């Protein structure tokens, strides 16, 4: 069972004092991450005045803890869906839903990103040991939903490439580039992200139309 599924199962089965303890730890971890810290399980236990043994029963690793905090921070983003038949409308709606929330918990997502980068460096150096990896991937499913209306219009490999391209304008990394480097406001960053996302969808559609007009074989298709 992966970390995300295990956390969801735990949250559903815990009640009473156990649920309150878990909530306290998540709130404490969120507070620390919002202050720019990527805490260990022991650090959260100390700040929440919970024993380390108890803390590790809820979150056996730093990756499990941070994953749970990230899921809490994502909140309504995880439940996003759209019935629009227009991928441009879908991606605009997703960004309108997600970017304000990502901006609100920007420090939390940056702390999670820092953990991911730290683990990458430790893995490269051979010092990570048996520490479970912190993996992110919610945006993959969300962006596949965005491009779903293009099934039949774009070949599967083109839809996947579009979803991959859209992932570059969706997430905390966008705020790092547009706010920290370009100095944009949160509203300005969201506007640029929405413009870029629609432009990517339009480009994919134009390319598909151009290739269909020329009779260009699809990538990976047999040329006989």
mmCIF file of C-alpha atoms in Angstrom:
data_model
loop_
_atom_site.group_PDB
_atom_site.id
_atom_site.type_symbol
_atom_site.label_atom_id
_atom_site.label_comp_id
_atom_site.label_asym_id
_atom_site.label_seq_id
_atom_site.Cartn_x
_atom_site.Cartn_y
_atom_site.Cartn_z
ATOM 1 C CA UNK A 1 0.000 0.000 0.000
ATOM 2 C CA UNK A 2 1.498 3.413 -0.919
ATOM 3 C CA UNK A 3 1.877 6.278 1.557
ATOM 4 C CA UNK A 4 -1.134 8.236 0.287
ATOM 5 C CA UNK A 5 -3.538 5.286 0.427
ATOM 6 C CA UNK A 6 -2.235 4.205 3.825
ATOM 7 C CA UNK A 7 -2.782 7.719 5.207
ATOM 8 C CA UNK A 8 -6.344 7.839 3.857
ATOM 9 C CA UNK A 9 -7.169 4.438 5.374
ATOM 10 C CA UNK A 10 -5.765 5.526 8.733
ATOM 11 C CA UNK A 11 -7.761 8.771 8.722
ATOM 12 C CA UNK A 12 -10.997 6.898 8.004
ATOM 13 C CA UNK A 13 -10.556 4.263 10.709
ATOM 14 C CA UNK A 14 -9.421 6.466 13.590
ATOM 15 C CA UNK A 15 -12.036 7.875 15.945
ATOM 16 C CA UNK A 16 -12.154 9.573 19.329
ATOM 17 C CA UNK A 17 -8.847 10.290 21.106
ATOM 18 C CA UNK A 18 -6.798 8.738 18.309
ATOM 19 C CA UNK A 19 -8.401 11.041 15.758
ATOM 20 C CA UNK A 20 -7.796 14.042 18.010
ATOM 21 C CA UNK A 21 -4.150 13.123 18.466
ATOM 22 C CA UNK A 22 -3.675 12.693 14.737
ATOM 23 C CA UNK A 23 -5.383 16.029 14.091
ATOM 24 C CA UNK A 24 -3.153 17.724 16.666
ATOM 25 C CA UNK A 25 -0.047 16.354 14.989
ATOM 26 C CA UNK A 26 -1.212 17.442 11.540
ATOM 27 C CA UNK A 27 -2.066 20.928 12.777
ATOM 28 C CA UNK A 28 1.314 21.186 14.503
ATOM 29 C CA UNK A 29 3.173 19.947 11.425
ATOM 30 C CA UNK A 30 1.229 22.376 9.223
ATOM 31 C CA UNK A 31 2.104 25.280 11.521
ATOM 32 C CA UNK A 32 5.778 24.347 11.384
ATOM 33 C CA UNK A 33 5.737 23.917 7.601
ATOM 34 C CA UNK A 34 3.920 27.223 7.152
ATOM 35 C CA UNK A 35 6.825 28.813 9.032
ATOM 36 C CA UNK A 36 9.247 27.349 6.487
ATOM 37 C CA UNK A 37 10.387 24.266 8.414
ATOM 38 C CA UNK A 38 10.316 20.727 7.066
ATOM 39 C CA UNK A 39 9.914 18.939 10.410
ATOM 40 C CA UNK A 40 10.812 15.406 11.361
ATOM 41 C CA UNK A 41 8.291 13.208 13.176
ATOM 42 C CA UNK A 42 10.257 13.736 16.411
ATOM 43 C CA UNK A 43 10.161 17.520 16.009
ATOM 44 C CA UNK A 44 6.407 17.471 15.505
ATOM 45 C CA UNK A 45 5.981 15.188 18.508
ATOM 46 C CA UNK A 46 7.964 17.591 20.688
ATOM 47 C CA UNK A 47 6.063 20.651 19.466
ATOM 48 C CA UNK A 48 2.702 18.894 19.911
ATOM 49 C CA UNK A 49 3.739 17.531 23.333
ATOM 50 C CA UNK A 50 3.138 13.966 22.169
ATOM 51 C CA UNK A 51 5.514 11.118 22.934
ATOM 52 C CA UNK A 52 7.769 10.015 20.101
ATOM 53 C CA UNK A 53 6.453 6.476 20.338
ATOM 54 C CA UNK A 54 2.904 7.737 19.886
ATOM 55 C CA UNK A 55 3.904 10.031 17.021
ATOM 56 C CA UNK A 56 5.596 7.228 15.103
ATOM 57 C CA UNK A 57 2.505 5.053 15.448
ATOM 58 C CA UNK A 58 0.595 7.649 13.442
ATOM 59 C CA UNK A 59 3.369 8.639 11.061
ATOM 60 C CA UNK A 60 6.143 6.041 10.752
ATOM 61 C CA UNK A 61 8.341 8.306 8.625
ATOM 62 C CA UNK A 62 8.900 11.928 7.711
ATOM 63 C CA UNK A 63 7.621 11.164 4.212
ATOM 64 C CA UNK A 64 4.341 9.818 5.623
ATOM 65 C CA UNK A 65 3.935 12.886 7.833
ATOM 66 C CA UNK A 66 4.631 15.414 5.095
ATOM 67 C CA UNK A 67 2.411 13.521 2.655
ATOM 68 C CA UNK A 68 -0.491 13.777 5.108
ATOM 69 C CA UNK A 69 0.112 17.501 5.650
ATOM 70 C CA UNK A 70 0.254 18.120 1.901
ATOM 71 C CA UNK A 71 -3.035 16.280 1.376
ATOM 72 C CA UNK A 72 -4.642 18.420 4.084
ATOM 73 C CA UNK A 73 -3.263 21.575 2.469
ATOM 74 C CA UNK A 74 -4.486 20.566 -0.986
ATOM 75 C CA UNK A 75 -7.988 20.221 0.427
ATOM 76 C CA UNK A 76 -10.614 20.973 -2.252
ATOM 77 C CA UNK A 77 -8.076 20.615 -5.054
ATOM 78 C CA UNK A 78 -8.103 16.830 -4.598
ATOM 79 C CA UNK A 79 -11.860 16.758 -5.169
ATOM 80 C CA UNK A 80 -11.825 18.967 -8.249
ATOM 81 C CA UNK A 81 -13.733 17.772 -11.288
ATOM 82 C CA UNK A 82 -15.289 19.281 -14.381
ATOM 83 C CA UNK A 83 -17.924 18.147 -16.851
ATOM 84 C CA UNK A 84 -16.971 20.743 -19.455
ATOM 85 C CA UNK A 85 -16.330 19.291 -22.932
ATOM 86 C CA UNK A 86 -13.735 22.040 -23.539
ATOM 87 C CA UNK A 87 -10.223 21.328 -22.236
ATOM 88 C CA UNK A 88 -9.452 25.053 -22.188
ATOM 89 C CA UNK A 89 -12.351 25.675 -19.847
ATOM 90 C CA UNK A 90 -11.341 22.711 -17.705
ATOM 91 C CA UNK A 91 -7.752 23.836 -17.252
ATOM 92 C CA UNK A 92 -8.817 27.410 -16.494
ATOM 93 C CA UNK A 93 -11.269 26.138 -13.900
ATOM 94 C CA UNK A 94 -8.658 23.868 -12.326
ATOM 95 C CA UNK A 95 -6.156 26.706 -11.998
ATOM 96 C CA UNK A 96 -8.831 29.064 -10.658
ATOM 97 C CA UNK A 97 -9.607 26.468 -7.994
ATOM 98 C CA UNK A 98 -6.082 25.363 -7.218
ATOM 99 C CA UNK A 99 -3.792 28.380 -7.434
ATOM 100 C CA UNK A 100 -5.359 30.433 -4.599
ATOM 101 C CA UNK A 101 -5.153 27.376 -2.344
ATOM 102 C CA UNK A 102 -1.555 26.702 -3.351
ATOM 103 C CA UNK A 103 -0.766 30.361 -2.689
ATOM 104 C CA UNK A 104 -2.409 30.163 0.755
ATOM 105 C CA UNK A 105 -0.258 27.173 1.724
ATOM 106 C CA UNK A 106 2.771 28.212 -0.323
ATOM 107 C CA UNK A 107 5.205 27.735 2.553
ATOM 108 C CA UNK A 108 3.852 24.238 3.241
ATOM 109 C CA UNK A 109 4.263 23.169 -0.378
ATOM 110 C CA UNK A 110 7.736 24.699 -0.532
ATOM 111 C CA UNK A 111 8.717 22.772 2.595
ATOM 112 C CA UNK A 112 7.447 19.575 0.964
ATOM 113 C CA UNK A 113 9.396 20.408 -2.194
ATOM 114 C CA UNK A 114 12.498 20.933 -0.061
ATOM 115 C CA UNK A 115 12.070 17.439 1.409
ATOM 116 C CA UNK A 116 11.812 15.986 -2.087
ATOM 117 C CA UNK A 117 14.988 17.799 -3.167
ATOM 118 C CA UNK A 118 16.850 16.856 0.011
ATOM 119 C CA UNK A 119 15.974 13.197 -0.481
ATOM 120 C CA UNK A 120 17.121 13.384 -4.095
ATOM 121 C CA UNK A 121 20.490 14.766 -2.959
ATOM 122 C CA UNK A 122 20.801 12.071 -0.283
ATOM 123 C CA UNK A 123 19.927 9.370 -2.798
ATOM 124 C CA UNK A 124 22.566 10.701 -5.193
ATOM 125 C CA UNK A 125 25.110 10.672 -2.390
ATOM 126 C CA UNK A 126 24.046 7.214 -1.238
ATOM 127 C CA UNK A 127 23.116 8.471 2.241
ATOM 128 C CA UNK A 128 19.316 8.132 2.135
ATOM 129 C CA UNK A 129 19.353 4.653 3.624
ATOM 130 C CA UNK A 130 15.970 3.037 4.172
ATOM 131 C CA UNK A 131 14.054 6.284 4.594
ATOM 132 C CA UNK A 132 10.819 6.063 2.544
ATOM 133 C CA UNK A 133 10.689 8.437 -0.388
ATOM 134 C CA UNK A 134 8.332 11.386 -0.386
ATOM 135 C CA UNK A 135 6.543 11.209 -3.714
ATOM 136 C CA UNK A 136 4.206 13.741 -5.303
ATOM 137 C CA UNK A 137 1.805 12.963 -8.100
ATOM 138 C CA UNK A 138 -1.676 14.377 -7.573
ATOM 139 C CA UNK A 139 -1.249 16.719 -10.521
ATOM 140 C CA UNK A 140 -0.890 13.766 -12.906
ATOM 141 C CA UNK A 141 -4.457 12.571 -12.319
ATOM 142 C CA UNK A 142 -5.852 16.111 -12.278
ATOM 143 C CA UNK A 143 -4.252 17.024 -15.590
ATOM 144 C CA UNK A 144 -5.312 13.765 -17.206
ATOM 145 C CA UNK A 145 -8.856 14.784 -16.285
ATOM 146 C CA UNK A 146 -8.255 18.183 -17.882
ATOM 147 C CA UNK A 147 -7.239 16.609 -21.191
ATOM 148 C CA UNK A 148 -9.936 13.910 -21.150
ATOM 149 C CA UNK A 149 -12.248 15.856 -23.545
ATOM 150 C CA UNK A 150 -9.511 15.651 -26.192
ATOM 151 C CA UNK A 151 -9.801 11.885 -26.438
ATOM 152 C CA UNK A 152 -10.574 11.225 -30.078
ATOM 153 C CA UNK A 153 -9.189 14.633 -31.083
ATOM 154 C CA UNK A 154 -5.603 14.019 -30.019
ATOM 155 C CA UNK A 155 -3.855 10.640 -30.147
ATOM 156 C CA UNK A 156 -3.012 9.207 -26.699
ATOM 157 C CA UNK A 157 0.663 10.146 -26.877
ATOM 158 C CA UNK A 158 -0.213 13.754 -27.739
ATOM 159 C CA UNK A 159 -2.713 13.984 -24.878
ATOM 160 C CA UNK A 160 -0.091 12.661 -22.480
ATOM 161 C CA UNK A 161 2.496 15.137 -23.772
ATOM 162 C CA UNK A 162 -0.028 17.965 -23.315
ATOM 163 C CA UNK A 163 -0.724 16.870 -19.737
ATOM 164 C CA UNK A 164 3.019 16.777 -19.090
ATOM 165 C CA UNK A 165 3.408 20.282 -20.538
ATOM 166 C CA UNK A 166 0.504 21.569 -18.427
ATOM 167 C CA UNK A 167 2.219 20.242 -15.315
ATOM 168 C CA UNK A 168 4.864 22.941 -15.877
ATOM 169 C CA UNK A 169 2.287 25.692 -15.253
ATOM 170 C CA UNK A 170 0.490 24.056 -12.337
ATOM 171 C CA UNK A 171 1.850 23.747 -8.811
ATOM 172 C CA UNK A 172 3.990 25.584 -6.301
ATOM 173 C CA UNK A 173 6.879 25.656 -8.791
ATOM 174 C CA UNK A 174 4.891 28.206 -10.810
ATOM 175 C CA UNK A 175 4.765 30.527 -7.798
ATOM 176 C CA UNK A 176 8.496 30.111 -7.234
ATOM 177 C CA UNK A 177 9.223 31.250 -10.791
ATOM 178 C CA UNK A 178 6.590 33.955 -11.211
ATOM 179 C CA UNK A 179 6.516 35.422 -7.692
ATOM 180 C CA UNK A 180 10.046 34.867 -6.407
ATOM 181 C CA UNK A 181 11.911 35.427 -9.666
ATOM 182 C CA UNK A 182 9.608 37.730 -11.655
ATOM 183 C CA UNK A 183 8.137 39.535 -8.652
ATOM 184 C CA UNK A 184 4.520 39.067 -9.702
ATOM 185 C CA UNK A 185 1.596 39.216 -7.319
ATOM 186 C CA UNK A 186 -0.415 36.086 -6.619
ATOM 187 C CA UNK A 187 -3.098 37.327 -8.998
ATOM 188 C CA UNK A 188 -0.524 38.090 -11.669
ATOM 189 C CA UNK A 189 1.027 34.648 -11.328
ATOM 190 C CA UNK A 190 -2.365 32.968 -11.682
ATOM 191 C CA UNK A 191 -3.161 35.061 -14.770
ATOM 192 C CA UNK A 192 0.094 34.053 -16.459
ATOM 193 C CA UNK A 193 -0.421 30.399 -15.536
ATOM 194 C CA UNK A 194 -3.949 30.390 -16.982
ATOM 195 C CA UNK A 195 -2.778 32.120 -20.181
ATOM 196 C CA UNK A 196 0.081 29.652 -20.626
ATOM 197 C CA UNK A 197 -2.209 26.657 -19.989
ATOM 198 C CA UNK A 198 -4.752 27.779 -22.595
ATOM 199 C CA UNK A 199 -1.931 28.480 -25.038
ATOM 200 C CA UNK A 200 -0.609 24.940 -24.596
ATOM 201 C CA UNK A 201 -4.042 23.438 -25.264
ATOM 202 C CA UNK A 202 -4.491 25.637 -28.361
ATOM 203 C CA UNK A 203 -1.039 24.692 -29.648
ATOM 204 C CA UNK A 204 -1.746 20.979 -29.242
ATOM 205 C CA UNK A 205 -5.031 21.330 -31.120
ATOM 206 C CA UNK A 206 -3.481 23.352 -33.951
ATOM 207 C CA UNK A 207 -0.687 20.834 -34.317
ATOM 208 C CA UNK A 208 -3.201 17.979 -34.489
ATOM 209 C CA UNK A 209 -5.220 19.816 -37.156
ATOM 210 C CA UNK A 210 -2.064 20.572 -39.161
ATOM 211 C CA UNK A 211 -0.883 16.978 -39.044
ATOM 212 C CA UNK A 212 -4.339 15.713 -40.013
ATOM 213 C CA UNK A 213 -4.382 18.088 -42.984
ATOM 214 C CA UNK A 214 -0.988 16.871 -44.182
ATOM 215 C CA UNK A 215 -1.831 13.253 -43.505
ATOM 216 C CA UNK A 216 1.168 13.046 -41.175
ATOM 217 C CA UNK A 217 1.362 9.641 -39.448
ATOM 218 C CA UNK A 218 0.820 9.749 -35.709
ATOM 219 C CA UNK A 219 3.826 9.247 -33.532
ATOM 220 C CA UNK A 220 4.244 5.543 -32.962
ATOM 221 C CA UNK A 221 1.781 4.587 -35.706
ATOM 222 C CA UNK A 222 2.774 2.124 -38.380
ATOM 223 C CA UNK A 223 3.747 3.638 -41.716
ATOM 224 C CA UNK A 224 3.207 0.391 -43.548
#
